Amino acid sequence: MRVDLLAGATYNPAVMPSPVPTILVFDSGLGGLTVFSEVLKIRPDARYVYAADDAGFPYGRLAESVLAERVVAVMERLIELHDPDIAVVACNTASTLVLPYLRARFSIPFVGTVPAIKPAAQTTQTGYLTVLATPATVARDYTRDLIETYAAGCKVNLVGSRRLAGFAEAELAGSPVSDEELLEELGPCFIEDAGGRTDVVALSCTHYPLLLPRFQTLAPWPVTWIDPAPAIARRVTQLIGQPVPGHEADENETVAVFTSGAGIGLDLREALREKGLPAIAIEDMPLLVG
């Protein structure tokens, strides 16, 4: 079973009147495609910019101050170039840290994604739930606060994987890793003792649903996988309204923007085309950390 509940939203401006909005979906890499696909389903009429800050990937390796400065700088360039009506930060690592900076700096609304701990706690029957995330998301006070607020009565297993986001990128680019490598990262999600066993896994990195079919096959027993992407898409609709009847975006109204583009090969280009992003642009923004 797959649950698509959103962990929560704290930004609630009035519904925007733009009839055919431009929607910016932003991530450090390709994980945000899981969110983009769901937003596209619910607003097929919109113009889209999918932005991958691949020059900064993975964000988990960056110090918090560097990450905040980087995301604000990249977002400033993207907003200047594409003038979006709304931006979706489809990255848990960035959302749990940078959303306050973005909302203070820019006037457009931002929708973030945070670890789906609340719906995981509401869904579990055994009380054993796993939050599968990046090490940076696992370490955030924000994540600990969510656990204390919504899952204090549960056994919460925090699993921070250093490799899964890269595995997901490789999968989409046509170079999947072996089952053995995937199991090394997935295995710690499953706990079983005399009191019960894991029955819910919250996918708390937008990259991870790209690997969901393989997770389901490799899991030692069935669990509920929580992917917040569909609920994030519904949140976008709450903010910008319903689709415009009779209008559907064409290929000239969607573009994938990369800040490096170094890993773009034929397989990835085809994968992006299949997801509705045939046009690719490079907005060169090297990561300067010194």
CSV table of C-alpha atoms in Angstrom, one decimal:
chain,number,residue,atom,x,y,z
A,1,MET,CA,0.0,0.0,0.0
A,2,ARG,CA,1.2,3.5,-0.7
A,3,VAL,CA,0.0,6.5,1.3
A,4,ASP,CA,0.3,10.0,-0.1
A,5,LEU,CA,-0.4,12.2,2.9
A,6,LEU,CA,1.5,15.5,3.3
A,7,ALA,CA,3.4,16.0,6.6
A,8,GLY,CA,2.1,19.5,6.9
A,9,ALA,CA,2.0,23.0,5.5
A,10,THR,CA,2.6,26.3,7.4
A,11,TYR,CA,2.2,28.8,4.6
A,12,ASN,CA,-1.4,29.8,3.7
A,13,PRO,CA,-1.8,32.9,1.5
A,14,ALA,CA,-4.9,33.6,-0.4
A,15,VAL,CA,-5.6,31.6,-3.6
A,16,MET,CA,-3.7,33.2,-6.5
A,17,PRO,CA,-5.7,34.4,-9.4
A,18,SER,CA,-3.2,33.6,-12.2
A,19,PRO,CA,-5.2,31.7,-14.9
A,20,VAL,CA,-2.2,29.9,-16.4
A,21,PRO,CA,0.6,29.9,-13.8
A,22,THR,CA,4.3,29.3,-14.2
A,23,ILE,CA,5.3,26.6,-11.6
A,24,LEU,CA,8.9,26.2,-10.6
A,25,VAL,CA,9.8,22.8,-9.1
A,26,PHE,CA,13.3,22.9,-7.5
A,27,ASP,CA,15.6,20.2,-6.2
A,28,SER,CA,19.3,19.5,-5.8
A,29,GLY,CA,19.0,16.9,-8.5
A,30,LEU,CA,16.4,14.6,-10.1
A,31,GLY,CA,14.4,13.6,-7.0
A,32,GLY,CA,12.0,16.5,-7.5
A,33,LEU,CA,10.8,14.8,-10.6
A,34,THR,CA,8.6,12.6,-8.4
A,35,VAL,CA,6.9,15.8,-7.2
A,36,PHE,CA,6.9,17.4,-10.7
A,37,SER,CA,5.1,14.4,-12.1
A,38,GLU,CA,2.3,14.7,-9.5
A,39,VAL,CA,1.9,18.5,-9.9
A,40,LEU,CA,1.8,18.0,-13.7
A,41,LYS,CA,-1.1,15.6,-13.3
A,42,ILE,CA,-3.1,18.1,-11.3
A,43,ARG,CA,-2.2,21.2,-13.3
A,44,PRO,CA,-1.6,20.0,-16.8
A,45,ASP,CA,-2.3,23.5,-18.1
A,46,ALA,CA,0.5,25.3,-16.3
A,47,ARG,CA,3.9,26.3,-17.6
A,48,TYR,CA,6.7,24.4,-15.9
A,49,VAL,CA,10.3,25.0,-15.0
A,50,TYR,CA,12.0,22.0,-13.4
A,51,ALA,CA,15.3,23.2,-11.9
A,52,ALA,CA,18.0,20.8,-10.7
A,53,ASP,CA,20.9,22.3,-8.9
A,54,ASP,CA,23.2,19.5,-9.9
A,55,ALA,CA,26.3,21.6,-9.4
A,56,GLY,CA,25.5,21.5,-5.7
A,57,PHE,CA,24.3,17.9,-5.5
A,58,PRO,CA,24.1,16.3,-2.9
A,59,TYR,CA,23.0,19.0,-0.6
A,60,GLY,CA,23.6,16.9,2.5
A,61,ARG,CA,27.3,17.4,2.2
A,62,LEU,CA,27.0,21.2,2.6
A,63,ALA,CA,27.2,23.1,5.9
A,64,GLU,CA,23.9,24.6,6.8
A,65,SER,CA,25.1,28.2,6.2
A,66,VAL,CA,26.5,27.2,2.8
A,67,LEU,CA,23.3,25.4,1.8
A,68,ALA,CA,21.1,28.3,2.8
A,69,GLU,CA,23.3,30.8,0.8
A,70,ARG,CA,23.4,28.4,-2.2
A,71,VAL,CA,19.7,27.8,-2.4
A,72,VAL,CA,18.8,31.5,-2.0
A,73,ALA,CA,21.3,32.4,-4.8
A,74,VAL,CA,20.1,29.8,-7.2
A,75,MET,CA,16.5,30.6,-6.5
A,76,GLU,CA,17.2,34.3,-7.1
A,77,ARG,CA,18.6,33.5,-10.6
A,78,LEU,CA,15.7,31.2,-11.4
A,79,ILE,CA,13.0,33.7,-10.3
A,80,GLU,CA,14.7,36.5,-12.3
A,81,LEU,CA,14.8,34.3,-15.4
A,82,HIS,CA,11.5,32.6,-15.3
A,83,ASP,CA,9.2,34.8,-13.2
A,84,PRO,CA,7.3,31.8,-11.6
A,85,ASP,CA,4.0,32.3,-9.8
A,86,ILE,CA,4.8,29.7,-7.2
A,87,ALA,CA,7.9,27.6,-6.3
A,88,VAL,CA,8.0,24.0,-5.0
A,89,VAL,CA,11.1,23.1,-3.0
A,90,ALA,CA,11.0,19.4,-3.7
A,91,CYS,CA,13.9,18.6,-1.4
A,92,ASN,CA,13.6,17.6,2.3
A,93,THR,CA,17.2,18.6,3.1
A,94,ALA,CA,16.6,22.1,1.7
A,95,SER,CA,13.1,22.5,3.0
A,96,THR,CA,13.9,21.7,6.6
A,97,LEU,CA,16.4,24.5,6.6
A,98,VAL,CA,15.9,27.1,3.9
A,99,LEU,CA,12.2,27.8,3.6
A,100,PRO,CA,12.2,30.6,6.1
A,101,TYR,CA,15.0,32.4,4.2
A,102,LEU,CA,13.2,32.0,0.9
A,103,ARG,CA,9.9,33.3,2.2
A,104,ALA,CA,11.7,36.3,3.8
A,105,ARG,CA,13.5,37.1,0.5
A,106,PHE,CA,10.9,36.5,-2.2
A,107,SER,CA,7.3,37.5,-2.5
A,108,ILE,CA,6.0,34.4,-4.3
A,109,PRO,CA,4.6,31.5,-2.2
A,110,PHE,CA,6.8,28.5,-1.6
A,111,VAL,CA,5.6,24.9,-1.0
A,112,GLY,CA,8.2,22.7,0.8
A,113,THR,CA,8.4,19.1,1.6
A,114,VAL,CA,9.3,17.8,5.1
A,115,PRO,CA,9.6,14.3,6.6
A,116,ALA,CA,6.1,12.7,6.6
A,117,ILE,CA,6.3,11.8,10.3
A,118,LYS,CA,2.8,12.9,11.1
A,119,PRO,CA,1.0,10.7,8.5
A,120,ALA,CA,3.4,7.8,9.3
A,121,ALA,CA,2.4,8.0,12.9
A,122,GLN,CA,-1.3,8.1,11.9
A,123,THR,CA,-0.9,5.1,9.6
A,124,THR,CA,1.2,2.7,11.7
A,125,GLN,CA,-0.7,-0.2,13.3
A,126,THR,CA,2.3,-1.7,15.2
A,127,GLY,CA,3.8,1.6,16.4
A,128,TYR,CA,7.1,0.8,14.6
A,129,LEU,CA,7.8,3.3,11.8
A,130,THR,CA,10.9,4.2,9.9
A,131,VAL,CA,11.9,7.6,8.5
A,132,LEU,CA,14.2,6.9,5.5
A,133,ALA,CA,16.0,10.2,4.7
A,134,THR,CA,19.4,11.7,4.0
A,135,PRO,CA,21.8,12.0,7.0
A,136,ALA,CA,21.3,15.8,6.9
A,137,THR,CA,17.5,15.5,7.2
A,138,VAL,CA,17.9,12.9,10.0
A,139,ALA,CA,20.1,15.3,11.9
A,140,ARG,CA,17.9,18.3,11.7
A,141,ASP,CA,16.2,19.7,14.8
A,142,TYR,CA,13.2,20.1,12.6
A,143,THR,CA,12.9,16.4,12.2
A,144,ARG,CA,13.3,15.7,15.9
A,145,ASP,CA,10.6,18.3,16.6
A,146,LEU,CA,8.2,16.5,14.3
A,147,ILE,CA,8.8,13.2,16.0
A,148,GLU,CA,8.3,14.7,19.4
A,149,THR,CA,5.1,16.5,18.3
A,150,TYR,CA,3.5,13.7,16.2
A,151,ALA,CA,5.1,10.4,17.0
A,152,ALA,CA,6.1,10.5,20.7
A,153,GLY,CA,4.2,7.2,21.3
A,154,CYS,CA,5.9,5.4,18.4
A,155,LYS,CA,9.2,3.6,18.0
A,156,VAL,CA,10.7,5.8,15.3
A,157,ASN,CA,13.6,4.4,13.4
A,158,LEU,CA,15.7,7.1,11.8
A,159,VAL,CA,17.7,5.9,8.8
A,160,GLY,CA,20.0,8.3,7.1
A,161,SER,CA,21.3,6.9,3.8
A,162,ARG,CA,24.4,8.5,2.2
A,163,ARG,CA,24.0,6.6,-1.1
A,164,LEU,CA,20.3,6.2,-2.0
A,165,ALA,CA,19.9,9.6,-3.6
A,166,GLY,CA,22.9,8.9,-5.9
A,167,PHE,CA,21.4,5.4,-6.6
A,168,ALA,CA,18.2,7.0,-7.6
A,169,GLU,CA,20.0,9.4,-10.0
A,170,ALA,CA,21.9,6.5,-11.5
A,171,GLU,CA,18.6,4.5,-11.9
A,172,LEU,CA,17.0,7.3,-13.9
A,173,ALA,CA,20.2,7.8,-16.0
A,174,GLY,CA,20.1,4.1,-17.0
A,175,SER,CA,22.8,2.8,-14.7
A,176,PRO,CA,21.0,1.0,-11.9
A,177,VAL,CA,23.0,-0.4,-9.0
A,178,SER,CA,22.8,-4.0,-7.9
A,179,ASP,CA,20.1,-5.4,-5.5
A,180,GLU,CA,22.9,-6.1,-3.0
A,181,GLU,CA,23.9,-2.4,-2.9
A,182,LEU,CA,20.3,-1.3,-2.6
A,183,LEU,CA,19.7,-3.8,0.2
A,184,GLU,CA,22.6,-2.5,2.2
A,185,GLU,CA,20.8,0.9,2.4
A,186,LEU,CA,17.3,-0.5,2.7
A,187,GLY,CA,17.9,-3.2,5.3
A,188,PRO,CA,18.2,-0.9,8.4
A,189,CYS,CA,14.6,0.3,7.7
A,190,PHE,CA,13.2,-3.0,8.9
A,191,ILE,CA,13.1,-3.7,12.6
A,192,GLU,CA,11.5,-6.7,14.3
A,193,ASP,CA,11.5,-7.7,17.9
A,194,ALA,CA,9.2,-9.2,20.5
A,195,GLY,CA,7.1,-6.0,20.5
A,196,GLY,CA,6.4,-5.9,16.8
A,197,ARG,CA,7.9,-4.9,13.5
A,198,THR,CA,8.1,-2.0,11.1
A,199,ASP,CA,4.9,-1.5,9.1
A,200,VAL,CA,5.4,2.0,7.7
A,201,VAL,CA,8.4,3.6,5.9
A,202,ALA,CA,8.2,7.3,5.2
A,203,LEU,CA,10.2,8.2,2.1
A,204,SER,CA,11.7,11.4,3.4
A,205,CYS,CA,13.8,12.3,0.4
A,206,THR,CA,12.1,13.0,-2.9
A,207,HIS,CA,14.7,10.9,-4.7
A,208,TYR,CA,13.6,7.7,-3.0
A,209,PRO,CA,10.2,7.2,-4.7
A,210,LEU,CA,12.2,6.8,-8.0
A,211,LEU,CA,13.4,3.5,-6.4
A,212,LEU,CA,10.0,2.5,-4.9
A,213,PRO,CA,9.3,-0.5,-7.3
A,214,ARG,CA,12.7,-2.0,-6.3
A,215,PHE,CA,12.1,-1.2,-2.6
A,216,GLN,CA,8.8,-3.1,-2.8
A,217,THR,CA,10.5,-6.1,-4.4
A,218,LEU,CA,13.4,-6.2,-2.0
A,219,ALA,CA,11.6,-5.5,1.3
A,220,PRO,CA,11.7,-8.5,3.7
A,221,TRP,CA,8.0,-8.0,4.4
A,222,PRO,CA,5.2,-5.7,3.1
A,223,VAL,CA,5.0,-2.2,4.6
A,224,THR,CA,3.2,1.0,3.8
A,225,TRP,CA,5.4,3.4,1.9
A,226,ILE,CA,4.5,7.0,2.4
A,227,ASP,CA,5.3,9.3,-0.5
A,228,PRO,CA,4.2,13.0,0.0
A,229,ALA,CA,4.4,14.0,-3.6
A,230,PRO,CA,0.7,13.7,-4.5
A,231,ALA,CA,-0.3,15.7,-1.4
A,232,ILE,CA,2.3,18.4,-2.3
A,233,ALA,CA,0.6,18.6,-5.7
A,234,ARG,CA,-2.7,19.1,-4.0
A,235,ARG,CA,-1.2,21.9,-1.8
A,236,VAL,CA,-0.1,23.6,-5.0
A,237,THR,CA,-3.6,23.6,-6.3
A,238,GLN,CA,-4.9,25.0,-3.1
A,239,LEU,CA,-2.6,28.0,-3.6
A,240,ILE,CA,-3.0,28.6,-7.3
A,241,GLY,CA,-6.5,27.2,-8.0
A,242,GLN,CA,-7.9,24.6,-10.4
A,243,PRO,CA,-6.8,24.0,-14.1
A,244,VAL,CA,-7.9,26.3,-16.8
A,245,PRO,CA,-10.5,24.4,-19.0
A,246,GLY,CA,-9.4,23.8,-22.5
A,247,HIS,CA,-5.7,24.7,-21.9
A,248,GLU,CA,-2.9,22.1,-21.7
A,249,ALA,CA,0.8,23.0,-21.7
A,250,ASP,CA,2.8,22.0,-24.7
A,251,GLU,CA,6.5,21.3,-25.1
A,252,ASN,CA,7.3,25.0,-25.5
A,253,GLU,CA,5.9,25.6,-22.0
A,254,THR,CA,8.2,23.1,-20.1
A,255,VAL,CA,11.9,23.2,-19.5
A,256,ALA,CA,14.4,21.4,-17.3
A,257,VAL,CA,17.2,23.7,-16.1
A,258,PHE,CA,20.5,22.4,-14.7
A,259,THR,CA,23.2,24.4,-12.9
A,260,SER,CA,25.9,22.1,-14.3
A,261,GLY,CA,24.5,19.5,-16.7
A,262,ALA,CA,27.7,17.4,-16.5
A,263,GLY,CA,25.7,14.1,-16.1
A,264,ILE,CA,23.2,14.6,-18.8
A,265,GLY,CA,23.5,11.7,-21.3
A,266,LEU,CA,21.2,10.1,-23.8
A,267,ASP,CA,19.4,7.9,-21.3
A,268,LEU,CA,18.7,10.8,-18.9
A,269,ARG,CA,17.5,13.0,-21.8
A,270,GLU,CA,15.0,10.3,-22.8
A,271,ALA,CA,13.9,9.8,-19.2
A,272,LEU,CA,13.2,13.5,-18.9
A,273,ARG,CA,11.3,13.5,-22.2
A,274,GLU,CA,9.1,10.7,-20.9
A,275,LYS,CA,8.3,12.7,-17.8
A,276,GLY,CA,7.3,15.7,-19.9
A,277,LEU,CA,10.5,17.7,-20.0
A,278,PRO,CA,11.9,17.5,-23.6
A,279,ALA,CA,13.7,20.8,-23.4
A,280,ILE,CA,16.9,21.1,-21.4
A,281,ALA,CA,18.8,24.3,-20.5
A,282,ILE,CA,22.0,24.9,-18.6
A,283,GLU,CA,22.2,27.9,-16.3
A,284,ASP,CA,25.9,27.6,-15.3
A,285,MET,CA,26.2,28.2,-11.5
A,286,PRO,CA,29.3,26.4,-10.2
A,287,LEU,CA,29.3,25.7,-6.4
A,288,LEU,CA,32.0,27.9,-4.9
A,289,VAL,CA,32.9,26.8,-1.3
A,290,GLY,CA,36.0,28.3,0.1
